[in-house]
CSV table of C-alpha atoms in Angstrom, one decimal:
chain,number,residue,atom,x,y,z
A,1,GLU,CA,-96.1,50.3,42.2
A,2,ASP,CA,-95.5,47.3,44.3
A,3,LEU,CA,-92.6,46.3,42.0
A,4,VAL,CA,-91.1,49.8,42.2
A,5,GLY,CA,-91.4,49.7,45.9
A,6,ARG,CA,-89.5,46.4,46.0
A,7,ASN,CA,-86.8,47.9,43.7
A,8,ASP,CA,-87.7,45.4,41.0
A,9,TRP,CA,-87.3,48.2,38.3
A,10,SER,CA,-86.8,45.9,35.4
A,11,ALA,CA,-90.0,43.9,36.0
A,12,ALA,CA,-91.9,47.2,36.5
A,13,LEU,CA,-90.7,48.5,33.1
A,14,ASP,CA,-91.6,45.2,31.5
A,15,ILE,CA,-95.1,45.6,32.7
A,16,PHE,CA,-95.3,49.2,31.4
A,17,LEU,CA,-94.1,47.9,28.0
A,18,ALA,CA,-96.8,45.2,28.0
A,19,LEU,CA,-99.4,47.8,28.9
A,20,ARG,CA,-98.2,50.1,26.1
A,21,ASN,CA,-98.3,47.3,23.5
A,22,GLY,CA,-101.7,46.1,24.6
A,23,SER,CA,-100.5,42.6,25.5
A,24,LEU,CA,-101.8,43.2,29.1
A,25,PRO,CA,-105.3,44.5,29.8
A,26,PRO,CA,-105.3,48.1,31.0
A,27,LEU,CA,-105.0,48.7,34.7
A,28,LEU,CA,-107.6,50.7,36.6
A,29,ASP,CA,-105.5,53.9,36.6
A,30,PHE,CA,-104.7,53.7,32.8
A,31,PRO,CA,-107.2,54.6,30.0
A,32,HIS,CA,-108.7,51.9,27.9
A,33,ALA,CA,-108.2,53.8,24.6
A,34,LEU,CA,-104.9,52.7,23.1
A,35,ALA,CA,-103.6,56.2,22.2
A,36,ALA,CA,-104.5,57.7,25.6
A,37,ARG,CA,-103.1,54.6,27.4
A,38,ARG,CA,-99.8,54.9,25.6
A,39,ARG,CA,-99.5,58.5,26.5
A,40,ALA,CA,-100.2,57.7,30.2
A,41,VAL,CA,-97.8,54.7,30.2
A,42,ASP,CA,-95.1,56.8,28.6
A,43,SER,CA,-95.5,59.5,31.2
A,44,ARG,CA,-95.3,57.0,34.1
A,45,THR,CA,-92.4,55.1,32.5
A,46,THR,CA,-90.5,58.4,32.2
A,47,GLN,CA,-91.0,59.0,36.0
A,48,VAL,CA,-90.0,55.5,36.9
A,49,ILE,CA,-86.8,55.6,34.8
A,50,GLN,CA,-85.8,58.9,36.3
A,51,SER,CA,-86.5,57.7,39.8
A,52,TYR,CA,-84.6,54.4,39.1
A,53,LEU,CA,-81.4,56.2,38.0
A,54,VAL,CA,-81.5,59.0,40.6
A,55,SER,CA,-82.0,56.6,43.4
A,56,ARG,CA,-79.4,54.0,42.4
A,57,LEU,CA,-76.8,55.5,40.1
A,58,ARG,CA,-73.8,57.0,41.9
A,59,PRO,CA,-70.3,58.1,40.8
A,60,ASP,CA,-68.8,55.2,42.8
A,61,SER,CA,-71.3,52.6,41.4
A,62,PRO,CA,-69.4,49.6,40.2
A,63,ARG,CA,-69.0,49.5,36.4
A,64,MET,CA,-70.9,46.2,36.1
A,65,GLU,CA,-73.8,47.6,38.1
A,66,ALA,CA,-73.8,50.9,36.1
A,67,ARG,CA,-73.9,48.9,32.9
A,68,GLN,CA,-76.8,46.8,34.1
A,69,MET,CA,-78.8,49.9,35.0
A,70,CYS,CA,-78.0,51.5,31.7
A,71,THR,CA,-79.0,48.5,29.7
A,72,THR,CA,-82.4,48.4,31.6
A,73,ALA,CA,-83.1,52.1,31.0
A,74,VAL,CA,-81.9,52.2,27.4
A,75,SER,CA,-83.8,49.1,26.4
A,76,ALA,CA,-87.0,50.4,27.9
A,77,CYS,CA,-86.6,53.8,26.1
A,78,ILE,CA,-85.9,52.1,22.8
A,79,GLU,CA,-88.8,49.6,23.1
A,80,MET,CA,-91.2,52.5,23.9
A,81,CYS,CA,-89.6,55.0,21.4
A,82,LEU,CA,-89.0,57.4,24.3
A,83,TRP,CA,-86.2,59.2,22.4
A,84,SER,CA,-86.2,62.4,24.5
A,85,VAL,CA,-85.9,60.3,27.7
A,86,LEU,CA,-83.1,58.3,26.2
A,87,TYR,CA,-81.1,61.3,25.0
A,88,LYS,CA,-81.9,63.7,27.8
A,89,THR,CA,-82.9,62.0,31.0
A,90,VAL,CA,-80.8,58.9,30.8
A,91,PHE,CA,-77.9,60.6,29.0
A,92,GLU,CA,-77.7,63.4,31.6
A,93,CYS,CA,-77.9,61.0,34.5
A,94,PHE,CA,-75.0,59.0,33.4
A,95,LYS,CA,-73.0,62.1,32.4
A,96,ALA,CA,-73.6,63.7,35.8
A,97,ALA,CA,-72.5,60.5,37.6
A,98,GLY,CA,-69.3,60.2,35.5
A,99,HIS,CA,-70.4,57.1,33.7
A,100,ILE,CA,-70.7,58.6,30.2
A,101,ASN,CA,-68.6,55.8,28.6
A,102,VAL,CA,-71.0,53.2,30.1
A,103,TYR,CA,-73.9,55.0,28.4
A,104,CYS,CA,-72.0,55.2,25.1
A,105,ASN,CA,-70.9,51.6,25.1
A,106,THR,CA,-74.4,50.4,26.0
A,107,LEU,CA,-76.1,52.5,23.3
A,108,GLU,CA,-73.7,51.6,20.5
A,109,PRO,CA,-74.9,48.0,19.8
A,110,PHE,CA,-78.5,49.2,19.5
A,111,ILE,CA,-77.4,51.6,16.8
A,112,VAL,CA,-75.4,49.0,14.9
A,113,ASN,CA,-78.2,46.5,15.1
A,114,GLY,CA,-80.6,49.0,13.6
A,115,ARG,CA,-82.8,49.4,16.7
A,116,ILE,CA,-82.6,53.1,16.6
A,117,PRO,CA,-83.8,54.9,13.3
A,118,LYS,CA,-81.2,57.3,11.9
A,119,SER,CA,-83.8,60.0,12.0
A,120,GLN,CA,-84.1,59.5,15.8
A,121,MET,CA,-80.4,59.8,16.7
A,122,ASP,CA,-79.1,62.7,18.7
A,123,SER,CA,-76.1,64.8,17.6
A,124,GLU,CA,-74.8,65.5,21.1
A,125,VAL,CA,-74.9,61.8,22.0
A,126,LEU,CA,-73.2,60.8,18.7
A,127,SER,CA,-70.4,63.3,19.5
A,128,SER,CA,-70.0,61.8,23.0
A,129,ILE,CA,-69.7,58.3,21.4
A,130,LEU,CA,-67.1,59.6,19.0
A,131,GLN,CA,-65.2,61.3,21.8
A,132,SER,CA,-65.2,58.1,23.9
A,133,TYR,CA,-63.1,56.5,21.2
A,134,ALA,CA,-60.3,59.0,21.3
A,135,LEU,CA,-58.2,57.5,24.1
A,136,PRO,CA,-58.9,53.8,23.2
A,137,LEU,CA,-57.8,54.4,19.6
A,138,GLU,CA,-54.5,56.0,20.8
A,139,GLU,CA,-53.9,53.1,23.2
A,140,GLU,CA,-54.7,50.5,20.5
A,141,GLU,CA,-52.4,52.2,18.0
A,142,HIS,CA,-49.6,52.3,20.5
A,143,ALA,CA,-50.1,48.6,21.4
A,144,ALA,CA,-50.2,47.7,17.7
A,145,GLN,CA,-47.0,49.5,17.0
A,146,GLN,CA,-45.3,47.7,19.9
A,147,ASN,CA,-46.6,44.4,18.6
A,148,SER,CA,-45.3,45.0,15.1
A,149,THR,CA,-41.7,45.7,16.3
A,150,GLN,CA,-41.5,42.1,17.7
A,151,GLY,CA,-40.3,39.5,15.2
A,152,ASN,CA,-40.7,40.8,11.7
A,153,PRO,CA,-41.5,44.5,11.8
A,154,SER,CA,-44.0,45.9,9.2
A,155,LEU,CA,-44.2,49.3,7.5
A,156,PHE,CA,-47.9,49.0,7.2
A,157,VAL,CA,-49.5,48.9,10.7
A,158,ASP,CA,-53.0,50.1,10.4
A,159,CYS,CA,-56.6,49.0,10.5
A,160,ASP,CA,-56.5,47.9,6.8
A,161,HIS,CA,-53.3,45.9,6.8
A,162,CYS,CA,-53.5,44.5,10.3
A,163,PRO,CA,-57.2,44.3,11.2
A,164,GLU,CA,-56.7,41.8,14.0
A,165,LEU,CA,-54.7,44.5,15.9
A,166,PHE,CA,-57.4,47.1,15.7
A,167,PRO,CA,-60.7,45.8,17.0
A,168,MET,CA,-61.7,49.3,18.4
A,169,ALA,CA,-61.0,51.0,15.1
A,170,ARG,CA,-63.0,48.4,13.2
A,171,ARG,CA,-65.9,48.8,15.6
A,172,LEU,CA,-65.9,52.6,15.1
A,173,GLN,CA,-65.8,52.2,11.3
A,174,GLN,CA,-68.8,49.9,11.5
A,175,LEU,CA,-70.7,52.3,13.7
A,176,VAL,CA,-70.3,55.2,11.3
A,177,LEU,CA,-72.1,53.2,8.6
A,178,TYR,CA,-75.2,53.1,10.7
A,179,VAL,CA,-75.6,56.8,11.7
A,180,GLU,CA,-76.7,59.9,9.9
A,181,VAL,CA,-73.5,61.6,8.8
A,182,THR,CA,-74.9,65.1,9.0
A,183,GLN,CA,-75.5,64.6,12.7
A,184,LEU,CA,-71.9,63.9,13.5
A,185,ASP,CA,-69.5,66.4,14.8
A,186,LEU,CA,-67.7,66.5,11.4
A,187,ASN,CA,-64.6,68.3,12.6
A,188,LEU,CA,-64.1,65.6,15.4
A,189,ALA,CA,-65.0,62.7,13.1
A,190,ILE,CA,-62.6,63.8,10.3
A,191,ARG,CA,-59.8,64.5,12.7
A,192,LEU,CA,-60.2,61.1,14.4
A,193,PHE,CA,-60.5,59.1,11.1
A,194,THR,CA,-57.5,60.9,9.5
A,195,GLN,CA,-55.3,60.7,12.6
A,196,HIS,CA,-55.9,57.0,13.0
A,197,ARG,CA,-56.1,56.2,9.3
A,198,LEU,CA,-59.7,54.9,9.3
A,199,TRP,CA,-60.1,55.3,5.6
A,200,THR,CA,-63.3,53.4,5.2
A,201,ALA,CA,-65.1,55.7,7.7
A,202,LEU,CA,-63.4,58.8,6.2
A,203,VAL,CA,-64.4,57.9,2.6
A,204,HIS,CA,-67.9,57.1,3.7
A,205,VAL,CA,-68.3,60.5,5.5
A,206,TYR,CA,-66.9,62.5,2.5
A,207,CYS,CA,-68.9,60.7,-0.1
A,208,THR,CA,-72.1,61.0,1.9
A,209,LEU,CA,-71.6,64.7,1.9
A,210,GLY,CA,-71.0,64.6,-1.9
A,211,ASP,CA,-67.3,65.4,-1.6
A,212,TYR,CA,-65.4,62.9,-3.8
A,213,THR,CA,-62.2,65.0,-4.2
A,214,SER,CA,-61.0,65.3,-0.6
A,215,PRO,CA,-60.8,61.5,0.1
A,216,LEU,CA,-59.0,61.0,-3.2
A,217,GLU,CA,-56.4,63.6,-2.3
A,218,LEU,CA,-56.0,62.1,1.2
A,219,LEU,CA,-55.6,58.6,-0.2
A,220,VAL,CA,-53.1,59.7,-2.8
A,221,GLY,CA,-51.1,61.5,-0.1
A,222,GLU,CA,-51.2,58.3,2.1
A,223,CYS,CA,-49.8,56.2,-0.8
A,224,THR,CA,-47.1,58.8,-1.4
A,225,GLN,CA,-46.1,58.6,2.3
A,226,LEU,CA,-46.0,54.8,2.2
A,227,THR,CA,-43.8,54.9,-0.9
A,228,LYS,CA,-41.4,57.3,0.8
A,229,ARG,CA,-41.2,55.0,3.9
A,230,CYS,CA,-40.6,52.0,1.7
A,231,MET,CA,-37.8,53.8,-0.2
A,232,THR,CA,-36.2,54.9,3.0
A,233,LYS,CA,-36.3,51.4,4.4
A,234,ALA,CA,-34.9,50.0,1.2
A,235,GLN,CA,-32.0,52.4,1.2
A,236,ASP,CA,-31.3,51.5,4.9
A,237,ASP,CA,-31.3,47.8,4.0
A,238,LEU,CA,-29.0,48.4,1.1
A,239,ALA,CA,-26.6,50.4,3.3
A,240,SER,CA,-26.5,47.5,5.7
A,241,GLY,CA,-25.9,44.9,2.9
A,242,GLU,CA,-29.4,43.6,2.5
A,243,ASP,CA,-31.4,43.5,-0.8
A,244,GLY,CA,-33.9,46.4,-0.8
A,245,ARG,CA,-35.3,45.8,-4.3
A,246,SER,CA,-38.4,44.1,-3.1
A,247,LEU,CA,-39.2,46.8,-0.6
A,248,VAL,CA,-39.1,49.4,-3.3
A,249,GLU,CA,-41.9,47.5,-5.2
A,250,ARG,CA,-44.0,46.8,-2.1
A,251,PRO,CA,-46.3,49.8,-2.1
A,252,LEU,CA,-48.1,48.6,-5.2
A,253,LEU,CA,-48.4,45.1,-3.7
A,254,ASP,CA,-49.1,45.7,-0.1
A,255,CYS,CA,-51.1,48.9,-0.1
A,256,LEU,CA,-54.7,47.8,0.3
A,257,LEU,CA,-56.2,51.3,-0.1
């Protein structure tokens, strides 16, 4: 209580975690029996986390400060397996304060590092994480296209052929491998993956659902489009006096699908 009164929330949560794990002797106001003590600690921790966020998190909170608060709250919830607090209390606080992207970015590494069991993930939170990628993926794709027009332009500008230009796309594809596919907003996921040509994620989703035909059709269609683009480029090169023969053959050599 003294730590909370001095706004040392992180230290207070560390003490609650130690009490819950039994690495500290039980305090006078907590039961000695392990199961009962854990229930009491969980209840008190929930109150402290809520008070912590309500008293300090504001819409105008600096991003760095909001990120620090989120890391403290998320870490405590995961260490104590307080999933309802993580997905309801903490999520709603950051959503109400307009810092939903901070929450999503903070939670994501815990998912990728296996700190959150697939069975304990929340569909609404996963949808918010997916949605948080929509604008960054568009900006990244636009920047990659601009980059490719400088010097020697390429017909194959995507996450597979130019991975160094698509860190956000690669990060999203990695994330999808660590979540329960059935908890995703499938319409949103498939739309994002198809629009931004994230074939690894798309194939993973379809195959997990037992659908092996749809990804094959999409990939064949993608190869067909790449071939048409190469043919058009080759014809343009020939019309301008350049040799377009190699470009006609490039789909079989350059397509990494």
